[in-house]
XYZ file of C-alpha atoms in Angstrom:
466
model
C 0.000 0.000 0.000
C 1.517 3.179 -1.309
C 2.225 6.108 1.449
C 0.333 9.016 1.643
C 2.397 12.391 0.361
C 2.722 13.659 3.838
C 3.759 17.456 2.038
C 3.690 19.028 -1.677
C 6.037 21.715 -2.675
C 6.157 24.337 -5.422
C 8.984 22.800 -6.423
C 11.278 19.585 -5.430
C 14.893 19.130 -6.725
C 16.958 16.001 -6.998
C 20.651 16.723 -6.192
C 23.066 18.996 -4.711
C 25.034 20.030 -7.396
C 24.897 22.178 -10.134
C 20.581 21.691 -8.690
C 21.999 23.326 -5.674
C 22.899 26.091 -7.464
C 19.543 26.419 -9.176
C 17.732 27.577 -5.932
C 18.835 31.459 -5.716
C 16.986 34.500 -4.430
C 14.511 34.594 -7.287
C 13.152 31.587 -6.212
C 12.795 33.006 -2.443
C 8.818 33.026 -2.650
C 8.681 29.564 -3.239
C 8.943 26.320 -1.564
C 11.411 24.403 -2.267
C 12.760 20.559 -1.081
C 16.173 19.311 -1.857
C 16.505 15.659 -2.051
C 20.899 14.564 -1.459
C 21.967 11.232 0.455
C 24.871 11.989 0.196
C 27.672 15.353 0.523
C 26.660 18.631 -0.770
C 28.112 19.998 -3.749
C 28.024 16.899 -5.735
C 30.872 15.261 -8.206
C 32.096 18.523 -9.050
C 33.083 19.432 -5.109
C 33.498 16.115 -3.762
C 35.225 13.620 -5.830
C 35.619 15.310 -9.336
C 36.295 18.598 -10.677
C 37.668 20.546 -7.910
C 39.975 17.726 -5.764
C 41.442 16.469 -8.681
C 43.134 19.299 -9.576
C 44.151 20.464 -6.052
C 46.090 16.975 -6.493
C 47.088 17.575 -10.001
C 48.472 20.994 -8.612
C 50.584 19.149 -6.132
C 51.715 16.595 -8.862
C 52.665 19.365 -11.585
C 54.968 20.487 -8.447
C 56.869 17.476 -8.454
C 57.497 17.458 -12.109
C 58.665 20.917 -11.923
C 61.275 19.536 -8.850
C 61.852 16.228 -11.325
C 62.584 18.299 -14.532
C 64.329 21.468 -12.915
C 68.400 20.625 -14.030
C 66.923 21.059 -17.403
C 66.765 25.451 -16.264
C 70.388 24.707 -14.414
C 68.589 23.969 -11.349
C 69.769 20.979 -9.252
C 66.460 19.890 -7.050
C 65.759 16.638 -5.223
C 62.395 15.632 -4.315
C 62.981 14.603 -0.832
C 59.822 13.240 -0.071
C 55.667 12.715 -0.627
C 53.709 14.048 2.579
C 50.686 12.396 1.363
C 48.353 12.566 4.546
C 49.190 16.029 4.294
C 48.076 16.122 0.655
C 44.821 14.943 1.222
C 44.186 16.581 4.370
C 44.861 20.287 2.456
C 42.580 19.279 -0.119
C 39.816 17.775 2.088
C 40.115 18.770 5.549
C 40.702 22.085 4.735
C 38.779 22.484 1.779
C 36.653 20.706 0.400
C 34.928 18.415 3.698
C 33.955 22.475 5.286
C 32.316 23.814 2.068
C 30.230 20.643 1.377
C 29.467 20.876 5.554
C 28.560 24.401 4.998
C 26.502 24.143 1.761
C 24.181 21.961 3.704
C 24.383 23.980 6.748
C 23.097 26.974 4.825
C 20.342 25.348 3.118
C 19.172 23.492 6.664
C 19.572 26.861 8.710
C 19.240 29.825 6.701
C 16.925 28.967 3.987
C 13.355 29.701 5.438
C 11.657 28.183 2.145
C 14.105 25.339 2.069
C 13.556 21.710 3.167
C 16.559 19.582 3.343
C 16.288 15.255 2.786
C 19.143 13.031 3.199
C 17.993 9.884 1.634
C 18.167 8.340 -1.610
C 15.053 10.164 -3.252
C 13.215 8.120 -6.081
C 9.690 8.585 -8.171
C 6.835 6.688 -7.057
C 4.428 8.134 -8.938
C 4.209 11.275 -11.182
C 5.763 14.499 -9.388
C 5.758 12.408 -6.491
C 8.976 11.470 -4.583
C 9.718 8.633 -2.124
C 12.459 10.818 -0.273
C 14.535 7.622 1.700
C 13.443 9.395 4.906
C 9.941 7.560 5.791
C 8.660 10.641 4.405
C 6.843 10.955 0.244
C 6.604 14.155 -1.089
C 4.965 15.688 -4.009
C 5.301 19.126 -6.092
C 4.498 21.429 -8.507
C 7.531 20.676 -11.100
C 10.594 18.868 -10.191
C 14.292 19.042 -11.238
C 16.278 15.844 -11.769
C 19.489 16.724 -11.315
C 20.824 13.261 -9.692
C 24.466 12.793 -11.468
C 26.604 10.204 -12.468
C 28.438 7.065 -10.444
C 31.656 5.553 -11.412
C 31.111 2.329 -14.173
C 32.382 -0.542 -12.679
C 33.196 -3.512 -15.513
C 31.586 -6.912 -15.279
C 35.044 -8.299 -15.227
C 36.236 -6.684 -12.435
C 33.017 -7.200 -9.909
C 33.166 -10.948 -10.723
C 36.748 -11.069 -10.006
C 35.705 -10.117 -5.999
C 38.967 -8.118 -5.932
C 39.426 -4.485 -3.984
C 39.190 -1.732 -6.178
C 39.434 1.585 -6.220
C 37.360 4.345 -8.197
C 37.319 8.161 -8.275
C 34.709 8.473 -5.287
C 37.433 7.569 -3.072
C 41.007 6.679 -4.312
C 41.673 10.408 -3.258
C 41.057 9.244 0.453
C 43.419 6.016 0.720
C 45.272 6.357 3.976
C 48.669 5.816 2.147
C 50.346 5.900 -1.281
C 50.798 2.062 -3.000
C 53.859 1.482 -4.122
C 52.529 0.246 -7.166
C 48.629 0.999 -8.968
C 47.120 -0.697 -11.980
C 44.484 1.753 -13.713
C 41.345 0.421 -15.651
C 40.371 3.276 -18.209
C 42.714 4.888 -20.779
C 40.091 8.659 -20.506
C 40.256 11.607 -18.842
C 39.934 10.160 -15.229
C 42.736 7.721 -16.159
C 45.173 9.576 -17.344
C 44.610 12.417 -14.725
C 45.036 9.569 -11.863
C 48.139 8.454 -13.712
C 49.655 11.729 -13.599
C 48.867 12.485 -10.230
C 50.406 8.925 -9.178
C 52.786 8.378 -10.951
C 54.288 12.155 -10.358
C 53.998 11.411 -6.517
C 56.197 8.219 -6.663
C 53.749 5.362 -7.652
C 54.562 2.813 -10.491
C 51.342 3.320 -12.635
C 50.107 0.706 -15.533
C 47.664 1.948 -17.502
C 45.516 -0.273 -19.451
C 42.617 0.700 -22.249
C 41.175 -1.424 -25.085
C 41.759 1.174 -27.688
C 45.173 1.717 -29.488
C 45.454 5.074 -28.172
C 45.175 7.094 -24.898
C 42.206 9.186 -24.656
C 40.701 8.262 -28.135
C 38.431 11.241 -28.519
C 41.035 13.673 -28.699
C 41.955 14.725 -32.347
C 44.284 11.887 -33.278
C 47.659 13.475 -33.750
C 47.683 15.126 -30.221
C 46.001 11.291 -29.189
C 49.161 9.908 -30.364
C 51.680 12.498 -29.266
C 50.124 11.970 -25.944
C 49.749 8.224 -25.801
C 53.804 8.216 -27.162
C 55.561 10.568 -24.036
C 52.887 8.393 -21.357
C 54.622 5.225 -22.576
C 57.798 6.705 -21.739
C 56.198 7.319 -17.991
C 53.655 4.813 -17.389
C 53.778 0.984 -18.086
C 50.953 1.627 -20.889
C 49.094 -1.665 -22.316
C 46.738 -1.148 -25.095
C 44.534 -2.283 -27.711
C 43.922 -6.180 -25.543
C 40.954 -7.615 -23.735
C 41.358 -8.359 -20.251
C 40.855 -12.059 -19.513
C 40.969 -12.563 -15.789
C 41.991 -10.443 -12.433
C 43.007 -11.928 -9.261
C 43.673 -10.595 -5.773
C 47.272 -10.785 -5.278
C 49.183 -10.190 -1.518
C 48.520 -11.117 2.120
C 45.251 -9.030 2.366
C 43.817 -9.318 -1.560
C 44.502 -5.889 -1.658
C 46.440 -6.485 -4.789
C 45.915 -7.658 -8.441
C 47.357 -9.367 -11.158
C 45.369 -8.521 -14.417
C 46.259 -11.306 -17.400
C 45.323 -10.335 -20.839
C 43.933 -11.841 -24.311
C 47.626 -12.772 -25.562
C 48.748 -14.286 -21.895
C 50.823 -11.156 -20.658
C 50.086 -9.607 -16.977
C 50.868 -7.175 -14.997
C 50.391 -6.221 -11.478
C 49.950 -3.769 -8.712
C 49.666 -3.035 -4.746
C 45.996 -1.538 -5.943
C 43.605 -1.572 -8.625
C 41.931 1.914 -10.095
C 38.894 1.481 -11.939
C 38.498 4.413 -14.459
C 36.203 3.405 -17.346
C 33.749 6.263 -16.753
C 30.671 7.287 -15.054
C 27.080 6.207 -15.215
C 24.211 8.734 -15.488
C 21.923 7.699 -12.104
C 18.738 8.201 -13.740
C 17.984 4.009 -13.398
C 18.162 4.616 -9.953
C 15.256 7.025 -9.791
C 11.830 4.804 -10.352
C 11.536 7.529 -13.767
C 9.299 4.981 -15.079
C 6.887 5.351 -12.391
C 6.552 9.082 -13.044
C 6.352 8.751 -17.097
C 10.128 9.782 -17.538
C 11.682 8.390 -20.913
C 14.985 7.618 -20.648
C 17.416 7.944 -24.207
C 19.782 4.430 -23.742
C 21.398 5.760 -19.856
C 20.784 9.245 -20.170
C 17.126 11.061 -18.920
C 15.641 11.730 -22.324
C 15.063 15.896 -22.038
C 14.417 18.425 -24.703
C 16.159 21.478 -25.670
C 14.513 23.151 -23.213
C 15.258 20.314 -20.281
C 11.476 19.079 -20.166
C 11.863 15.707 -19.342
C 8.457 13.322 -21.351
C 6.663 14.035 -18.090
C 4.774 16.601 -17.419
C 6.274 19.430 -15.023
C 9.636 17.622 -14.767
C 13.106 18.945 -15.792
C 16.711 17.433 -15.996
C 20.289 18.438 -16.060
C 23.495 17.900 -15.983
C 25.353 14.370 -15.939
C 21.808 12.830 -15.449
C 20.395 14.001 -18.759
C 23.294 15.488 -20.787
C 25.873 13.875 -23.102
C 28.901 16.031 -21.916
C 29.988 14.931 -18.009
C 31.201 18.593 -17.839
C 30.465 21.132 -14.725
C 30.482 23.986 -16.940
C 27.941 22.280 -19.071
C 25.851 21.307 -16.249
C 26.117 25.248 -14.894
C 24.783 26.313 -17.597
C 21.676 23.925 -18.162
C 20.709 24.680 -14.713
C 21.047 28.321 -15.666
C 18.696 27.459 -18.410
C 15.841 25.438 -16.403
C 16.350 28.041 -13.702
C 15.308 30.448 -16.079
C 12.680 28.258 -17.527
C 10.727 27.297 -14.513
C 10.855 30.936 -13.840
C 9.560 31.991 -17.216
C 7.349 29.237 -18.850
C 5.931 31.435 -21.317
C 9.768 32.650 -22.583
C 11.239 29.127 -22.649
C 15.653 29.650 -23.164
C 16.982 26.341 -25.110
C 20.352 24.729 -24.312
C 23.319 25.963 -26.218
C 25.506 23.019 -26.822
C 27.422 24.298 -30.028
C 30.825 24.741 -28.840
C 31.549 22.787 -25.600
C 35.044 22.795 -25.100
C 36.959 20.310 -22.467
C 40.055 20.000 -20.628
C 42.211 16.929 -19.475
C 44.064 17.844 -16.333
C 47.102 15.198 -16.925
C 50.806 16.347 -18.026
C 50.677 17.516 -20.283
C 47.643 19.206 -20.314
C 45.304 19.371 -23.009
C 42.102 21.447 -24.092
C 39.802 20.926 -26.642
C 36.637 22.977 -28.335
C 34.741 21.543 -32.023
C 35.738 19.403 -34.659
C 39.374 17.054 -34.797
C 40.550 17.231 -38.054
C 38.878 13.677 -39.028
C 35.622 14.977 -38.097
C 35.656 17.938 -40.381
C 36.712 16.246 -43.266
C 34.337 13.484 -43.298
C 31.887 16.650 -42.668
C 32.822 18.144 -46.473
C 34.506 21.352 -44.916
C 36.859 22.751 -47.520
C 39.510 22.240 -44.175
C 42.865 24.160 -43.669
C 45.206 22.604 -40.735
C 47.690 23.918 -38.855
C 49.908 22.471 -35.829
C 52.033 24.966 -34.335
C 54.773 23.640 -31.884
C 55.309 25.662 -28.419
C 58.403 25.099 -29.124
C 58.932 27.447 -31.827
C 57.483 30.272 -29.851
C 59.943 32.082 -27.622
C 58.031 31.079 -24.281
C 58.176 27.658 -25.862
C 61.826 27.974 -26.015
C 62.315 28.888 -22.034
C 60.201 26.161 -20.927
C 62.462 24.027 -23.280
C 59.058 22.309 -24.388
C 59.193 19.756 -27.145
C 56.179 18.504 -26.850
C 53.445 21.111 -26.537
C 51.131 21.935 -29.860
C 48.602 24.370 -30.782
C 46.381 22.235 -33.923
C 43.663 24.422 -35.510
C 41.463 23.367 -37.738
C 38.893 26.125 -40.389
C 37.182 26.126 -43.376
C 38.794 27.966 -46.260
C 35.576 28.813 -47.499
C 34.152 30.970 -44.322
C 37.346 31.728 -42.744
C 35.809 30.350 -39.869
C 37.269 28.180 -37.061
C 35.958 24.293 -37.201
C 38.185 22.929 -34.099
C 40.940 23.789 -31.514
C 43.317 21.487 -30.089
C 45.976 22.229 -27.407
C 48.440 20.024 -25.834
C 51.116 21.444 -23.022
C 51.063 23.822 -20.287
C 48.119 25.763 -19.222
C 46.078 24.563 -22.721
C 43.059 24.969 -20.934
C 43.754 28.906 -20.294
C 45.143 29.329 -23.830
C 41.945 27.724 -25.524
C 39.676 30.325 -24.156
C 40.201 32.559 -26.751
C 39.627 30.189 -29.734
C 36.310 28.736 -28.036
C 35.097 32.942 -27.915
C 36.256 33.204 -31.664
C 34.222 30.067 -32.519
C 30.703 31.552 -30.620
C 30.842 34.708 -31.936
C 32.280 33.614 -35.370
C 34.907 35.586 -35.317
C 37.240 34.611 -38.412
C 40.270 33.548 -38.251
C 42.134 36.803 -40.077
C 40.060 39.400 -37.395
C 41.362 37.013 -34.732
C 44.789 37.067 -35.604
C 45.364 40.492 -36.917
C 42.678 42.913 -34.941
C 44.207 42.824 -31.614
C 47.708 42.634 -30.023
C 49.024 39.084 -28.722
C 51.796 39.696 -26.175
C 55.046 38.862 -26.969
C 56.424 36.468 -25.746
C 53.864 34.807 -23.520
C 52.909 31.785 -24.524
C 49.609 32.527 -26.271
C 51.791 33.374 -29.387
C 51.335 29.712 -29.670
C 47.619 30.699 -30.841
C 48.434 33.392 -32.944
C 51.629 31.840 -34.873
C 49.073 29.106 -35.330
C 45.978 31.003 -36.381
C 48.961 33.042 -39.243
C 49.786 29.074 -40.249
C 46.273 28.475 -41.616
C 46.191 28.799 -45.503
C 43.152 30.682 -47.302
C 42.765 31.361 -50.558
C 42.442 35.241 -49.789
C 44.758 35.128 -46.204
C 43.945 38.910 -45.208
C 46.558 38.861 -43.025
């Protein structure tokens, strides 16, 4: 026998994150309940975005200290402090603004109700909040996130794993780690492991790390890892057993009998949208494969029901989520002046050493689109920043269409690409073309965005206008 909705509000949202966000002063007047089992603030806060770099910070560090006699500088790295790496990114930062972002919402929001179970649909606009307590409102936002994918292979294995919910946490560096995943999270955790001290294998099925980059920066990439990492690629995994004293360990055997091994085991094949988690079909919520089915708008198929972010959108990005909760916000707001989603450019970053940002088409993707495409790769190190960081390995690829003078793609690989790229992902939503770019405005000299512009001057037209 179903529970009686005990309360209805105007409106009732489903997770912490970029949801959180959602509820700001214009929707003061209205009642509101925020459904979160677990910390405030979401992936981005707690276990993506934001810690990962504080690490990454500390990691870039230690390849400064590692690389420094290249400069004439003779530097040892005399030792890891990681307890006192973790605790500056989460006791000091990151545990206190999740604590407080609930503490806020609990104490100081008057229209606010706060429920800390795992919220689900039992019926339309009608939530089963985890607390004994069912709820109902006016619309709803669904704005539940993503959970690390776990492979079949490894969960019938019964071996300890880690994932990106809590590898940051372990109470001590391994002196070995296999990683599952050859993506972003991978190679981020590979950098940030590897650069504190810890033999890192990285394994992927593809023939290339992080495949979705534009293949000549995949390949540059995947080429310096190998000289880094233990990097296995392009094999199936066959089996993975617990290895050591406490099973804490694994050995991973592949397709053509080779293994490998490590003190601990990183799964990092991705995330899973957590909208099969929700009941959705009990409110008449479609779902498009494992992503909430929304339109342009972020109307879900049911009536009065919205979703964003990881939940409902193809790009796992924060800044992507941000802005489709800037967009519902605006929507439930306004229902008679509906805003749609603008996913044209959506650039991306990669957080691993090197860095590397990317906004639009890779080359192959324009071409088999019929651009008329002109490509240019401009090294950092034939810029004269390039040439005091002594980098031989950084790139600036840009990729327009003769025809429009327009920008198609931007691809950078090496130190701070995802500052540089900025620029190029303005150009590209404003249409800017490439000669107004390059010509009608002053690049310093010799900071390193003359990467950009050397580049931008590279790319052949049949009328250049430089």
């Amino acid at each position: 026998m179903t529970q009686t909705p005990s309360r209805h509000f105007d409106l009732i949202v489903i997770g912490t994150g970029s949801g959180n966000s959602l509820i700001d002063e214009s929707f003061a007047d209205k009642s509101v309940a925020i459904c979160e089992k677990g910390a405030f603030g979401g992936t981005c806060l707690n276990v993506g975005c934001i810690p990962t770099k504080m690490f990454v910070y500390a990691a870039d560090t230690a390849v400064s200290v590692a690389h420094s006699s290249t400069y004439g500088i003779d530097s040892t790295l005399d030792g890891v402090r990681w307890p006192d790496i973790v605790s500056r990114v989460f006791d000091r930062r990151i545990d206190p603004i999740a604590s407080s972002g609930e503490d806020y919402r609990r104490t100081r929001c008057d229209n606010v109700t706060v429920y800390d179970g795992h919220a689900a649909f039992v019926g339309p606009r009608t939530i089963d909040t985890g607390t004994g307590e069912i709820i109902t409102a006016d619309s709803v936002v669904i704005a539940a996130g993503a959970r690390p994918s776990i492979p079949r292979i490894v969960t019938d294995a019964d071996v300890a794993y880690y994932t990106s919910d809590d590898v940051m946490r372990i109470p001590e560096l391994p002196r070995s780690m296999v990683i599952q995943g050859s993506g972003f999270i991978a190679c981020e955790f590979a950098h940030v492991f590897s650069a504190l001290g810890v033999e890192v294998t990285v394994i992927g099925r593809s023939d290339v790390l992080l495949k979705h980059v534009d293949r000549e920066l995949a390949e540059r990439f995947t080429d310096q890892a190998g000289r880094r990492w233990d990097v296995r690629l392009g094999q199936q995994i066959t089996s993975i057993t617990a290895t050591g004293a406490d099973r804490s360990g694994v050995e991973v055997t592949f397709e053509d009998g080779s293994t490998c091994s490590g003190d601990a085991l990183l799964v990092a094949t991705g995330r899973i949208p957590n909208g099969d988690l929700l009941g959705l079909d009990t409110a008449g919520v479609a779902m498009d494969g494992e992503l909430v089915r929304v339109d342009e708008y972020g109307r879900t198929t049911a009536d009065g029901v919205w979703a964003l972010g990881d939940v409902s959108s193809p790009y796992q990005l924060k800044h992507v989520a941000n802005h489709e909760q800037r967009v519902v916000g605006h929507n439930l707001r306004h229902p008679d002046d509906l805003h749609a989603f603008n996913h044209r450019h959506v650039p991306w970053a990669v957080f691993t050493w090197p860095q590397i940002a990317s906004v639009g088409l890779t080359e192959a993707e324009a071409r088999e689109a019929g651009y008329d495409v002109t490509v240019k790769v401009q090294d950092y190190g034939d810029v004269a920043y390039g040439w005091a960081m002594e980098d031989s390995l950084g790139c600036c690829k840009l990729i327009a269409d003769r025809t429009t003078g327009l920008l198609l793609g931007a691809h950078i690989m090496g130190a701070h690409s995802p500052s540089l790229i900025q620029i190029l992902i303005q150009a590209m939503e404003f249409e800017i073309t490439v000669p107004e770019l390059a010509r009608r405005q002053y690049w310093i000299h010799p900071a390193m965005a003359e990467v950009v512009e050397n580049a931008l001057l590279g790319l052949d037209f049949p009328d250049r206008g430089f």
